[in-house]
Structures are given as structure tokens and as C-alpha cells.
């Protein structure tokens, strides 16, 4: 089913305890502005490609993190990078690596990955 995912990314493991979601959400709210463009549809492939192309090259990270929330125009999708303790990986100025985007629709494969959770982590 996920045959196109490269060998360096394992299938995601949901992070299903609420404190991590709230800490993650609060940190990204403060430091990651929402991009101005609205994406018509986010697919699992596009989400994975972002992680493959935009990973931090100047620091260590262990996980790719994705979170979603409802948004008046669809979904607010956050993509970021974390260490093995689930702390966000940040730039020298303290801002986390990653992005926040509004997407009108999440494709079926991506929705399936979340399995009812709001945050999922891919082991690097």
C-alpha cells in the first residue's frame, strides 16, 4: 500500500497521549506562522515528500511529526521534526523547523495514517 515511501521512513506510529499534542500545538502556535496559501488537497505522498526535501540539515532529529486540527477552511496541518524525547527540533533562533498550512481536504491515505489521532510520528 505504501510502496512509494522511501526506505528511510518507517510507517508512522501514532502519538496518542494528549499532553504531547497540547505541548506540540502550543509550541508551534507560538513559533510557526500559518502559510498564506491554501492547499486544495494534501496527500500522504505530498506530506512525506515535504519531510524528505525540507529536513533540517544542520542538526540531529529522530522523528517526523504531523498534526492536524479543524480549521474554518478545512484542516490546519502542521509538519515538524522532533528528537527522540519528542521535543521539537529548533533553529538557532529557537523557532522550530517545519510548516503550518491550511488544506481544504486530506486524502484518504493520509486520513488513514492518523487513525483518529491528531498527531502522528514517523520514525526516521
PDB file of C-alpha atoms in Angstrom:
ATOM      1  CA  UNK A   1       0.000   0.000   0.000  1.00  0.00           C
ATOM      2  CA  UNK A   2       2.772   2.494   0.862  1.00  0.00           C
ATOM      3  CA  UNK A   3       5.258   1.139  -1.651  1.00  0.00           C
ATOM      4  CA  UNK A   4       6.374   4.584  -2.815  1.00  0.00           C
ATOM      5  CA  UNK A   5       7.634   5.599   0.653  1.00  0.00           C
ATOM      6  CA  UNK A   6      11.408   5.570   0.659  1.00  0.00           C
ATOM      7  CA  UNK A   7      13.334   3.063   2.746  1.00  0.00           C
ATOM      8  CA  UNK A   8      14.495   5.692   5.238  1.00  0.00           C
ATOM      9  CA  UNK A   9      10.967   6.314   6.567  1.00  0.00           C
ATOM     10  CA  UNK A  10       9.091   3.680   8.538  1.00  0.00           C
ATOM     11  CA  UNK A  11       5.319   3.558   8.751  1.00  0.00           C
ATOM     12  CA  UNK A  12       4.013   6.079  11.290  1.00  0.00           C
ATOM     13  CA  UNK A  13       3.388   5.359  14.939  1.00  0.00           C
ATOM     14  CA  UNK A  14       0.579   7.418  16.473  1.00  0.00           C
ATOM     15  CA  UNK A  15       1.388   9.550  19.492  1.00  0.00           C
ATOM     16  CA  UNK A  16      -1.840   9.137  21.372  1.00  0.00           C
ATOM     17  CA  UNK A  17      -1.361  10.862  24.706  1.00  0.00           C
ATOM     18  CA  UNK A  18      -2.861  14.337  24.998  1.00  0.00           C
ATOM     19  CA  UNK A  19      -0.065  16.219  26.817  1.00  0.00           C
ATOM     20  CA  UNK A  20       2.253  15.788  23.825  1.00  0.00           C
ATOM     21  CA  UNK A  21      -0.405  17.110  21.458  1.00  0.00           C
ATOM     22  CA  UNK A  22      -1.085  20.183  23.574  1.00  0.00           C
ATOM     23  CA  UNK A  23       2.627  20.921  24.103  1.00  0.00           C
ATOM     24  CA  UNK A  24       3.270  20.410  20.397  1.00  0.00           C
ATOM     25  CA  UNK A  25       0.318  22.579  19.401  1.00  0.00           C
ATOM     26  CA  UNK A  26       1.207  25.358  21.844  1.00  0.00           C
ATOM     27  CA  UNK A  27       4.868  25.481  20.751  1.00  0.00           C
ATOM     28  CA  UNK A  28       4.018  25.558  17.057  1.00  0.00           C
ATOM     29  CA  UNK A  29       1.264  28.172  17.581  1.00  0.00           C
ATOM     30  CA  UNK A  30       3.836  30.495  19.088  1.00  0.00           C
ATOM     31  CA  UNK A  31       6.648  29.939  16.614  1.00  0.00           C
ATOM     32  CA  UNK A  32       5.318  28.649  13.288  1.00  0.00           C
ATOM     33  CA  UNK A  33       3.153  31.093  11.357  1.00  0.00           C
ATOM     34  CA  UNK A  34       0.434  29.675   9.123  1.00  0.00           C
ATOM     35  CA  UNK A  35       1.455  29.887   5.464  1.00  0.00           C
ATOM     36  CA  UNK A  36      -0.764  32.239   3.467  1.00  0.00           C
ATOM     37  CA  UNK A  37      -1.509  29.828   0.623  1.00  0.00           C
ATOM     38  CA  UNK A  38      -4.312  27.299   0.927  1.00  0.00           C
ATOM     39  CA  UNK A  39      -3.658  23.808  -0.461  1.00  0.00           C
ATOM     40  CA  UNK A  40      -6.687  22.238  -2.196  1.00  0.00           C
ATOM     41  CA  UNK A  41      -5.743  18.686  -1.144  1.00  0.00           C
ATOM     42  CA  UNK A  42      -2.918  17.239   0.942  1.00  0.00           C
ATOM     43  CA  UNK A  43      -1.956  13.699   0.080  1.00  0.00           C
ATOM     44  CA  UNK A  44       0.199  11.328   2.086  1.00  0.00           C
ATOM     45  CA  UNK A  45       2.746  11.397  -0.725  1.00  0.00           C
ATOM     46  CA  UNK A  46       2.993  15.225  -0.652  1.00  0.00           C
ATOM     47  CA  UNK A  47       3.345  15.197   3.132  1.00  0.00           C
ATOM     48  CA  UNK A  48       6.155  12.612   3.024  1.00  0.00           C
ATOM     49  CA  UNK A  49       7.890  14.464   0.185  1.00  0.00           C
ATOM     50  CA  UNK A  50       7.981  17.615   2.332  1.00  0.00           C
ATOM     51  CA  UNK A  51       9.803  15.697   5.073  1.00  0.00           C
ATOM     52  CA  UNK A  52      12.265  14.191   2.599  1.00  0.00           C
ATOM     53  CA  UNK A  53      13.092  17.519   0.924  1.00  0.00           C
ATOM     54  CA  UNK A  54      12.849  20.008   3.801  1.00  0.00           C
ATOM     55  CA  UNK A  55      14.509  18.229   6.725  1.00  0.00           C
ATOM     56  CA  UNK A  56      16.946  20.216   8.904  1.00  0.00           C
ATOM     57  CA  UNK A  57      20.459  19.683   7.630  1.00  0.00           C
ATOM     58  CA  UNK A  58      22.233  21.447  10.473  1.00  0.00           C
ATOM     59  CA  UNK A  59      21.006  19.391  13.441  1.00  0.00           C
ATOM     60  CA  UNK A  60      20.000  15.909  14.574  1.00  0.00           C
ATOM     61  CA  UNK A  61      16.401  14.742  14.604  1.00  0.00           C
ATOM     62  CA  UNK A  62      14.760  11.346  15.042  1.00  0.00           C
ATOM     63  CA  UNK A  63      11.131  11.809  14.026  1.00  0.00           C
ATOM     64  CA  UNK A  64       8.904  13.464  11.505  1.00  0.00           C
ATOM     65  CA  UNK A  65       5.785  14.793  13.241  1.00  0.00           C
ATOM     66  CA  UNK A  66       2.429  15.656  11.670  1.00  0.00           C
ATOM     67  CA  UNK A  67      -0.578  17.145  13.447  1.00  0.00           C
ATOM     68  CA  UNK A  68      -3.953  18.309  12.241  1.00  0.00           C
ATOM     69  CA  UNK A  69      -6.753  20.412  13.656  1.00  0.00           C
ATOM     70  CA  UNK A  70     -10.047  21.594  12.259  1.00  0.00           C
ATOM     71  CA  UNK A  71      -9.907  24.977  10.554  1.00  0.00           C
ATOM     72  CA  UNK A  72     -12.751  27.112   9.143  1.00  0.00           C
ATOM     73  CA  UNK A  73     -11.405  26.484   5.623  1.00  0.00           C
ATOM     74  CA  UNK A  74     -10.689  22.763   6.086  1.00  0.00           C
ATOM     75  CA  UNK A  75      -7.768  21.490   8.165  1.00  0.00           C
ATOM     76  CA  UNK A  76      -4.697  23.090   9.695  1.00  0.00           C
ATOM     77  CA  UNK A  77      -1.804  20.705   9.060  1.00  0.00           C
ATOM     78  CA  UNK A  78       1.465  21.110  10.942  1.00  0.00           C
ATOM     79  CA  UNK A  79       4.634  19.304   9.916  1.00  0.00           C
ATOM     80  CA  UNK A  80       7.715  19.439  12.123  1.00  0.00           C
ATOM     81  CA  UNK A  81      10.767  17.495  13.255  1.00  0.00           C
ATOM     82  CA  UNK A  82      11.443  16.090  16.732  1.00  0.00           C
ATOM     83  CA  UNK A  83      14.188  14.434  18.734  1.00  0.00           C
ATOM     84  CA  UNK A  84      13.851  11.053  20.444  1.00  0.00           C
ATOM     85  CA  UNK A  85      12.208  12.702  23.505  1.00  0.00           C
ATOM     86  CA  UNK A  86       9.530  14.263  21.226  1.00  0.00           C
ATOM     87  CA  UNK A  87      10.924  17.793  21.649  1.00  0.00           C
ATOM     88  CA  UNK A  88      10.658  19.930  18.551  1.00  0.00           C
ATOM     89  CA  UNK A  89      13.930  20.492  16.728  1.00  0.00           C
ATOM     90  CA  UNK A  90      14.606  24.211  16.533  1.00  0.00           C
ATOM     91  CA  UNK A  91      16.799  26.610  14.625  1.00  0.00           C
ATOM     92  CA  UNK A  92      19.479  28.637  16.400  1.00  0.00           C
ATOM     93  CA  UNK A  93      16.881  31.390  16.958  1.00  0.00           C
ATOM     94  CA  UNK A  94      14.590  28.954  18.818  1.00  0.00           C
ATOM     95  CA  UNK A  95      11.962  28.663  16.076  1.00  0.00           C
ATOM     96  CA  UNK A  96      11.030  25.082  15.150  1.00  0.00           C
ATOM     97  CA  UNK A  97      11.754  23.605  11.760  1.00  0.00           C
ATOM     98  CA  UNK A  98       8.532  22.857   9.925  1.00  0.00           C
ATOM     99  CA  UNK A  99       5.429  24.434   8.482  1.00  0.00           C
ATOM    100  CA  UNK A 100       1.754  25.095   9.163  1.00  0.00           C
ATOM    101  CA  UNK A 101      -0.608  25.092   6.216  1.00  0.00           C
ATOM    102  CA  UNK A 102      -4.336  25.217   5.651  1.00  0.00           C
ATOM    103  CA  UNK A 103      -5.574  22.380   3.463  1.00  0.00           C
ATOM    104  CA  UNK A 104      -9.125  22.122   2.176  1.00  0.00           C
ATOM    105  CA  UNK A 105      -9.060  18.337   2.072  1.00  0.00           C
ATOM    106  CA  UNK A 106      -6.902  15.471   3.351  1.00  0.00           C
ATOM    107  CA  UNK A 107      -6.793  12.436   1.085  1.00  0.00           C
ATOM    108  CA  UNK A 108      -7.955   9.018   2.255  1.00  0.00           C
ATOM    109  CA  UNK A 109      -4.428   7.596   2.687  1.00  0.00           C
ATOM    110  CA  UNK A 110      -3.340  10.490   4.892  1.00  0.00           C
ATOM    111  CA  UNK A 111      -6.547  10.349   6.952  1.00  0.00           C
ATOM    112  CA  UNK A 112      -5.953   6.613   7.436  1.00  0.00           C
ATOM    113  CA  UNK A 113      -2.465   7.308   8.804  1.00  0.00           C
ATOM    114  CA  UNK A 114      -3.893   9.457  11.610  1.00  0.00           C
ATOM    115  CA  UNK A 115      -6.217   6.617  12.735  1.00  0.00           C
ATOM    116  CA  UNK A 116      -8.379   9.016  14.737  1.00  0.00           C
ATOM    117  CA  UNK A 117      -5.376  10.703  16.407  1.00  0.00           C
ATOM    118  CA  UNK A 118      -4.357  14.321  15.953  1.00  0.00           C
ATOM    119  CA  UNK A 119      -0.599  13.711  15.991  1.00  0.00           C
ATOM    120  CA  UNK A 120       1.438  11.015  14.245  1.00  0.00           C
ATOM    121  CA  UNK A 121       5.180  10.439  14.223  1.00  0.00           C
ATOM    122  CA  UNK A 122       7.273   8.766  11.582  1.00  0.00           C
ATOM    123  CA  UNK A 123      10.495   7.237  12.884  1.00  0.00           C
ATOM    124  CA  UNK A 124      13.447   8.471  10.840  1.00  0.00           C
TER     125      UNK A 124
END
